[in-house]
CSV table of C-alpha atoms in Angstrom, one decimal:
chain,number,residue,atom,x,y,z
A,1,UNK,CA,-0.1,0.0,-0.1
A,2,UNK,CA,2.9,2.5,0.4
A,3,UNK,CA,3.5,2.5,-3.7
A,4,UNK,CA,-0.2,3.2,-3.6
A,5,UNK,CA,0.7,6.5,-0.9
A,6,UNK,CA,3.0,7.2,-3.8
A,7,UNK,CA,1.1,7.3,-6.0
A,8,UNK,CA,-1.8,8.6,-5.2
A,9,UNK,CA,-0.4,11.1,-2.8
A,10,UNK,CA,-2.4,13.7,-3.9
A,11,UNK,CA,-5.9,14.5,-1.6
A,12,UNK,CA,-7.8,16.4,0.7
A,13,UNK,CA,-8.5,16.1,4.7
A,14,UNK,CA,-10.1,19.3,6.0
A,15,UNK,CA,-13.5,18.7,6.4
A,16,UNK,CA,-15.5,22.0,4.4
A,17,UNK,CA,-17.7,23.5,7.0
A,18,UNK,CA,-21.2,23.8,6.2
A,19,UNK,CA,-22.7,25.3,8.7
A,20,UNK,CA,-25.0,28.9,8.5
A,21,UNK,CA,-25.0,27.4,4.6
A,22,UNK,CA,-27.7,30.1,2.9
A,23,UNK,CA,-29.5,28.4,0.2
A,24,UNK,CA,-28.9,30.7,-2.9
A,25,UNK,CA,-31.5,31.4,-6.0
A,26,UNK,CA,-30.0,29.9,-9.3
A,27,UNK,CA,-29.7,32.9,-10.6
A,28,UNK,CA,-27.4,33.8,-7.5
A,29,UNK,CA,-25.5,30.4,-7.8
A,30,UNK,CA,-24.9,32.2,-11.5
A,31,UNK,CA,-23.8,35.0,-11.3
A,32,UNK,CA,-21.5,33.8,-8.7
A,33,UNK,CA,-20.7,31.3,-11.3
A,34,UNK,CA,-19.8,34.3,-13.6
A,35,UNK,CA,-17.8,36.4,-11.0
A,36,UNK,CA,-15.4,32.9,-11.3
A,37,UNK,CA,-12.2,33.1,-13.2
A,38,UNK,CA,-11.7,30.7,-16.0
A,39,UNK,CA,-8.6,27.5,-14.8
A,40,UNK,CA,-5.4,28.9,-17.2
A,41,UNK,CA,-1.4,29.4,-16.8
A,42,UNK,CA,-1.6,33.0,-16.0
A,43,UNK,CA,-4.9,33.6,-13.5
A,44,UNK,CA,-2.8,30.4,-12.0
A,45,UNK,CA,0.4,32.7,-12.0
A,46,UNK,CA,-2.0,35.0,-10.4
A,47,UNK,CA,-3.3,33.3,-8.2
A,48,UNK,CA,-0.3,31.4,-6.5
A,49,UNK,CA,1.9,35.3,-6.5
A,50,UNK,CA,0.0,36.2,-4.1
A,51,UNK,CA,-0.3,32.8,-1.6
A,52,UNK,CA,2.9,32.3,-2.0
A,53,UNK,CA,2.9,30.7,1.6
A,54,UNK,CA,-0.1,28.2,3.5
A,55,UNK,CA,-0.7,28.4,6.7
A,56,UNK,CA,-1.7,25.5,9.1
A,57,UNK,CA,-1.9,25.1,12.9
A,58,UNK,CA,-3.9,22.7,14.4
A,59,UNK,CA,-5.0,19.1,15.8
A,60,UNK,CA,-4.0,16.4,13.9
A,61,UNK,CA,-3.1,12.9,13.2
A,62,UNK,CA,0.4,12.4,14.9
A,63,UNK,CA,2.3,11.8,18.6
A,64,UNK,CA,5.4,13.8,19.7
A,65,UNK,CA,8.0,12.1,18.4
A,66,UNK,CA,9.0,11.6,22.2
A,67,UNK,CA,5.6,9.8,22.9
A,68,UNK,CA,6.2,7.2,20.6
A,69,UNK,CA,7.4,3.5,20.4
A,70,UNK,CA,10.5,2.4,18.0
A,71,UNK,CA,8.2,0.7,15.7
A,72,UNK,CA,5.6,3.6,15.9
A,73,UNK,CA,8.6,5.7,14.8
A,74,UNK,CA,9.9,3.5,11.9
A,75,UNK,CA,6.2,2.9,10.6
A,76,UNK,CA,5.7,7.0,10.6
A,77,UNK,CA,8.7,7.3,7.9
A,78,UNK,CA,6.4,6.0,5.6
A,79,UNK,CA,3.0,7.8,6.1
A,80,UNK,CA,4.1,11.6,6.8
A,81,UNK,CA,4.8,12.8,3.4
A,82,UNK,CA,1.4,11.5,1.9
A,83,UNK,CA,-0.4,13.0,4.7
A,84,UNK,CA,0.6,16.3,4.4
A,85,UNK,CA,0.4,16.6,0.6
A,86,UNK,CA,-3.1,15.4,1.7
A,87,UNK,CA,-3.8,18.2,4.3
A,88,UNK,CA,-2.4,20.4,2.2
A,89,UNK,CA,-4.5,19.7,-1.1
A,90,UNK,CA,-7.2,20.3,0.5
A,91,UNK,CA,-6.8,23.5,1.8
A,92,UNK,CA,-5.2,24.8,-1.8
A,93,UNK,CA,-8.8,23.0,-3.2
A,94,UNK,CA,-11.2,25.3,-1.1
A,95,UNK,CA,-9.0,28.0,-1.9
A,96,UNK,CA,-9.4,27.3,-5.8
A,97,UNK,CA,-13.2,26.8,-4.8
A,98,UNK,CA,-13.3,30.4,-4.5
A,99,UNK,CA,-11.4,31.8,-7.2
A,100,UNK,CA,-12.2,29.9,-10.4
A,101,UNK,CA,-14.4,28.2,-12.3
A,102,UNK,CA,-13.9,23.9,-13.4
A,103,UNK,CA,-14.2,20.9,-14.3
A,104,UNK,CA,-12.4,17.9,-12.6
A,105,UNK,CA,-12.2,16.2,-15.3
A,106,UNK,CA,-10.1,18.3,-17.4
A,107,UNK,CA,-6.7,19.2,-15.3
A,108,UNK,CA,-4.6,17.4,-13.2
A,109,UNK,CA,-3.0,18.3,-10.0
A,110,UNK,CA,0.1,17.7,-8.2
A,111,UNK,CA,1.5,19.2,-5.1
A,112,UNK,CA,5.7,18.2,-4.2
A,113,UNK,CA,7.4,19.2,-1.2
A,114,UNK,CA,10.9,20.0,-1.5
A,115,UNK,CA,12.6,19.5,2.1
A,116,UNK,CA,13.4,15.9,1.1
A,117,UNK,CA,15.6,15.5,4.0
A,118,UNK,CA,12.5,16.7,6.4
A,119,UNK,CA,10.4,13.0,5.3
A,120,UNK,CA,13.6,11.5,6.4
A,121,UNK,CA,12.9,12.1,9.9
A,122,UNK,CA,10.9,9.3,12.3
A,123,UNK,CA,8.8,11.6,14.1
A,124,UNK,CA,7.7,15.5,14.9
A,125,UNK,CA,7.4,17.7,17.2
A,126,UNK,CA,4.0,19.2,19.1
A,127,UNK,CA,3.9,23.0,18.6
A,128,UNK,CA,6.8,23.3,16.8
A,129,UNK,CA,7.0,24.9,13.4
A,130,UNK,CA,7.7,23.1,10.1
A,131,UNK,CA,8.5,25.5,7.4
A,132,UNK,CA,7.7,23.2,4.0
A,133,UNK,CA,9.3,24.2,0.4
A,134,UNK,CA,7.0,22.2,-2.4
A,135,UNK,CA,5.9,23.9,-5.9
A,136,UNK,CA,2.8,23.3,-7.7
A,137,UNK,CA,1.7,21.2,-11.4
A,138,UNK,CA,-1.0,22.1,-12.7
A,139,UNK,CA,-1.9,20.6,-16.8
A,140,UNK,CA,-4.9,21.0,-18.7
A,141,UNK,CA,-6.5,17.5,-20.7
A,142,UNK,CA,-7.7,19.9,-23.1
A,143,UNK,CA,-5.8,18.2,-26.2
A,144,UNK,CA,-6.7,21.2,-28.3
A,145,UNK,CA,-5.2,23.3,-25.7
A,146,UNK,CA,-3.1,21.6,-23.6
A,147,UNK,CA,-0.6,23.5,-21.4
A,148,UNK,CA,1.7,22.9,-17.9
A,149,UNK,CA,1.7,25.3,-15.2
A,150,UNK,CA,4.4,25.8,-12.6
A,151,UNK,CA,5.4,27.2,-9.7
A,152,UNK,CA,7.8,26.4,-7.5
A,153,UNK,CA,9.0,28.4,-4.0
A,154,UNK,CA,5.9,28.2,-2.3
A,155,UNK,CA,6.0,27.5,1.6
A,156,UNK,CA,3.5,25.3,3.9
A,157,UNK,CA,4.3,26.3,7.5
A,158,UNK,CA,2.8,24.1,9.7
A,159,UNK,CA,2.5,23.2,13.4
A,160,UNK,CA,0.5,20.8,14.5
A,161,UNK,CA,-0.7,21.9,18.0
A,162,UNK,CA,-1.8,17.9,19.6
A,163,UNK,CA,-3.6,15.4,18.1
A,164,UNK,CA,-6.6,14.6,17.2
A,165,UNK,CA,-9.1,13.4,20.3
A,166,UNK,CA,-9.5,9.4,19.3
A,167,UNK,CA,-12.8,10.3,17.9
A,168,UNK,CA,-11.5,12.7,15.8
A,169,UNK,CA,-8.3,10.5,15.1
A,170,UNK,CA,-10.5,7.9,13.5
A,171,UNK,CA,-12.9,9.8,11.6
A,172,UNK,CA,-10.8,11.7,10.2
A,173,UNK,CA,-8.6,9.0,9.1
A,174,UNK,CA,-11.9,7.1,7.7
A,175,UNK,CA,-11.6,9.9,5.5
A,176,UNK,CA,-8.4,10.1,4.3
A,177,UNK,CA,-8.7,6.9,3.5
A,178,UNK,CA,-11.4,7.3,1.3
A,179,UNK,CA,-10.1,10.4,-0.3
A,180,UNK,CA,-6.6,9.3,-0.6
A,181,UNK,CA,-7.0,7.8,-4.7
A,182,UNK,CA,-8.9,11.2,-5.9
A,183,UNK,CA,-6.9,14.2,-6.6
A,184,UNK,CA,-8.1,17.5,-6.8
A,185,UNK,CA,-9.6,17.5,-9.5
A,186,UNK,CA,-9.0,13.5,-11.3
A,187,UNK,CA,-10.1,10.1,-9.7
A,188,UNK,CA,-7.3,8.6,-10.5
A,189,UNK,CA,-9.3,4.7,-10.1
A,190,UNK,CA,-11.6,4.5,-13.2
A,191,UNK,CA,-15.0,6.6,-12.8
A,192,UNK,CA,-14.9,5.2,-8.7
A,193,UNK,CA,-13.6,6.8,-6.1
A,194,UNK,CA,-12.8,4.1,-3.4
A,195,UNK,CA,-11.0,3.1,0.1
A,196,UNK,CA,-8.1,3.2,-0.1
A,197,UNK,CA,-7.2,0.0,0.8
A,198,UNK,CA,-7.5,-3.1,-1.9
A,199,UNK,CA,-8.9,-6.1,-1.7
A,200,UNK,CA,-7.3,-8.9,-3.3
A,201,UNK,CA,-8.9,-12.8,-3.6
A,202,UNK,CA,-9.1,-15.4,-5.9
A,203,UNK,CA,-10.6,-14.8,-9.8
A,204,UNK,CA,-12.2,-18.5,-8.8
A,205,UNK,CA,-14.1,-16.7,-6.2
A,206,UNK,CA,-15.3,-13.5,-8.5
A,207,UNK,CA,-19.2,-14.7,-8.7
A,208,UNK,CA,-19.2,-14.4,-5.8
A,209,UNK,CA,-18.5,-11.0,-5.8
A,210,UNK,CA,-21.6,-10.4,-8.1
A,211,UNK,CA,-24.6,-11.8,-5.9
A,212,UNK,CA,-26.8,-9.8,-4.3
A,213,UNK,CA,-25.8,-8.2,-1.0
A,214,UNK,CA,-23.1,-11.5,-1.2
A,215,UNK,CA,-22.8,-12.3,2.9
A,216,UNK,CA,-19.4,-14.2,1.2
A,217,UNK,CA,-17.9,-10.8,0.1
A,218,UNK,CA,-19.2,-9.1,3.2
A,219,UNK,CA,-17.6,-11.8,5.6
A,220,UNK,CA,-13.9,-11.7,3.0
A,221,UNK,CA,-14.2,-7.7,2.8
A,222,UNK,CA,-14.5,-7.4,7.2
A,223,UNK,CA,-11.6,-10.3,7.8
A,224,UNK,CA,-9.5,-8.7,5.0
A,225,UNK,CA,-10.0,-5.3,6.2
A,226,UNK,CA,-9.1,-6.1,9.3
A,227,UNK,CA,-6.2,-7.6,8.5
A,228,UNK,CA,-4.4,-4.3,7.1
A,229,UNK,CA,-5.1,-2.4,10.2
A,230,UNK,CA,-4.5,-4.4,12.4
A,231,UNK,CA,-1.3,-4.6,11.3
A,232,UNK,CA,-1.0,-8.7,10.0
A,233,UNK,CA,-1.2,-8.2,6.6
A,234,UNK,CA,2.4,-8.3,5.4
A,235,UNK,CA,2.4,-4.4,4.3
A,236,UNK,CA,3.5,-2.0,4.3
A,237,UNK,CA,2.1,0.8,5.2
A,238,UNK,CA,0.2,3.5,7.8
A,239,UNK,CA,-2.7,1.7,8.6
A,240,UNK,CA,-1.7,0.9,11.9
A,241,UNK,CA,1.7,3.1,12.2
A,242,UNK,CA,0.4,3.1,16.1
A,243,UNK,CA,-0.1,0.5,17.9
A,244,UNK,CA,-3.2,1.6,20.2
A,245,UNK,CA,-5.0,3.5,17.4
A,246,UNK,CA,-5.5,0.1,15.2
A,247,UNK,CA,-8.5,-0.3,13.7
A,248,UNK,CA,-11.5,-3.1,13.0
A,249,UNK,CA,-14.0,-3.1,10.9
A,250,UNK,CA,-17.8,-4.5,10.1
A,251,UNK,CA,-18.3,-4.4,7.2
A,252,UNK,CA,-22.7,-4.4,7.0
A,253,UNK,CA,-24.4,-4.8,3.6
A,254,UNK,CA,-23.3,-5.7,0.0
A,255,UNK,CA,-23.8,-3.8,-3.5
A,256,UNK,CA,-22.3,-4.8,-6.8
A,257,UNK,CA,-21.3,-2.0,-9.1
A,258,UNK,CA,-19.0,-3.4,-12.2
A,259,UNK,CA,-16.4,-4.9,-12.7
A,260,UNK,CA,-13.1,-3.9,-14.6
A,261,UNK,CA,-10.4,-6.5,-16.9
A,262,UNK,CA,-7.1,-5.9,-18.1
A,263,UNK,CA,-4.6,-8.0,-16.6
A,264,UNK,CA,-6.7,-8.4,-13.7
A,265,UNK,CA,-10.2,-8.0,-12.8
A,266,UNK,CA,-11.5,-5.6,-11.1
A,267,UNK,CA,-14.3,-6.0,-8.6
A,268,UNK,CA,-16.1,-2.7,-7.3
A,269,UNK,CA,-18.9,-2.6,-5.2
A,270,UNK,CA,-20.7,-0.4,-2.4
A,271,UNK,CA,-20.7,-0.8,1.9
A,272,UNK,CA,-22.8,0.5,4.4
A,273,UNK,CA,-19.3,-0.3,7.7
A,274,UNK,CA,-18.5,0.7,11.1
A,275,UNK,CA,-14.9,1.3,11.9
A,276,UNK,CA,-13.5,1.1,15.4
A,277,UNK,CA,-11.2,1.0,17.7
A,278,UNK,CA,-9.7,-2.3,18.0
A,279,UNK,CA,-8.7,-2.0,21.6
A,280,UNK,CA,-12.0,0.2,22.5
A,281,UNK,CA,-14.5,-0.4,20.0
A,282,UNK,CA,-17.2,2.3,21.7
A,283,UNK,CA,-15.1,4.4,20.2
A,284,UNK,CA,-16.4,4.1,15.9
A,285,UNK,CA,-17.9,5.9,12.9
A,286,UNK,CA,-20.3,4.8,11.1
A,287,UNK,CA,-19.8,5.5,7.1
A,288,UNK,CA,-20.7,4.5,3.5
A,289,UNK,CA,-17.8,4.0,0.8
A,290,UNK,CA,-17.0,2.1,-2.4
A,291,UNK,CA,-14.0,-0.6,-2.8
A,292,UNK,CA,-12.2,-2.6,-5.3
A,293,UNK,CA,-11.5,-6.2,-4.8
A,294,UNK,CA,-8.8,-6.8,-6.9
A,295,UNK,CA,-8.7,-10.8,-8.1
A,296,UNK,CA,-6.1,-12.9,-9.3
A,297,UNK,CA,-5.3,-16.8,-9.9
A,298,UNK,CA,-2.2,-16.4,-7.3
A,299,UNK,CA,-4.2,-16.1,-4.3
């Protein structure tokens, strides 16, 4: 999964508040849309030239380095960059929603940190300010008007004030897993957004996944996710980088969506599920997500 995180390392994390939203008429919405700018290299340069610095000072996922075990510090090494890129990209996206008029299928977006030395670290210190240099690349997918825009020497000021409460940590981490394969405007997994951790099964079980509310699929998906997030599966990822934050799942139902077939059969399905901490089942989070099952002959 670490490879998947490296490939899909641009996404969104901070929840956008919907409180006190005032309903607008269609004419008002049209006016707002018309006032937004088009995404062009010129307008992007104006935007980023006036947004050279991005600041985050709040709660986040990480323990203080002095509170981590040796094993947790090693696992932290593989998680920090993906999670900060994810956070930063969400912050940029929120500003883009205010400034620009765009369609998600038309643009590619990528944010890259330049501080490679920082991401070789094994933890952070709470309340310490980290100044991280980064660059962005935005490109058009329009074959008749292709262009690429790049901006260097941007700065992300990151300061974690405290780790999330257990309840918030679980909720935000599941949201992270549900969105990490989607960059700001382009879905990177077929035409469907899926949960980050893939499920692997034998190609001989393909018909089990095509059944309505398949009990086999429900049980196998639950078992597979629990192996991954309890740290018992042989993968090097961030799903269990803190021993006391290991997560278990309960898949509640199953709805087959469709399959793709290239070199590997991929089944997509949708489920309601509950996530909870292994050491405290009273702390839980319920939601709905799409999942991907990779079927091959080697299992």
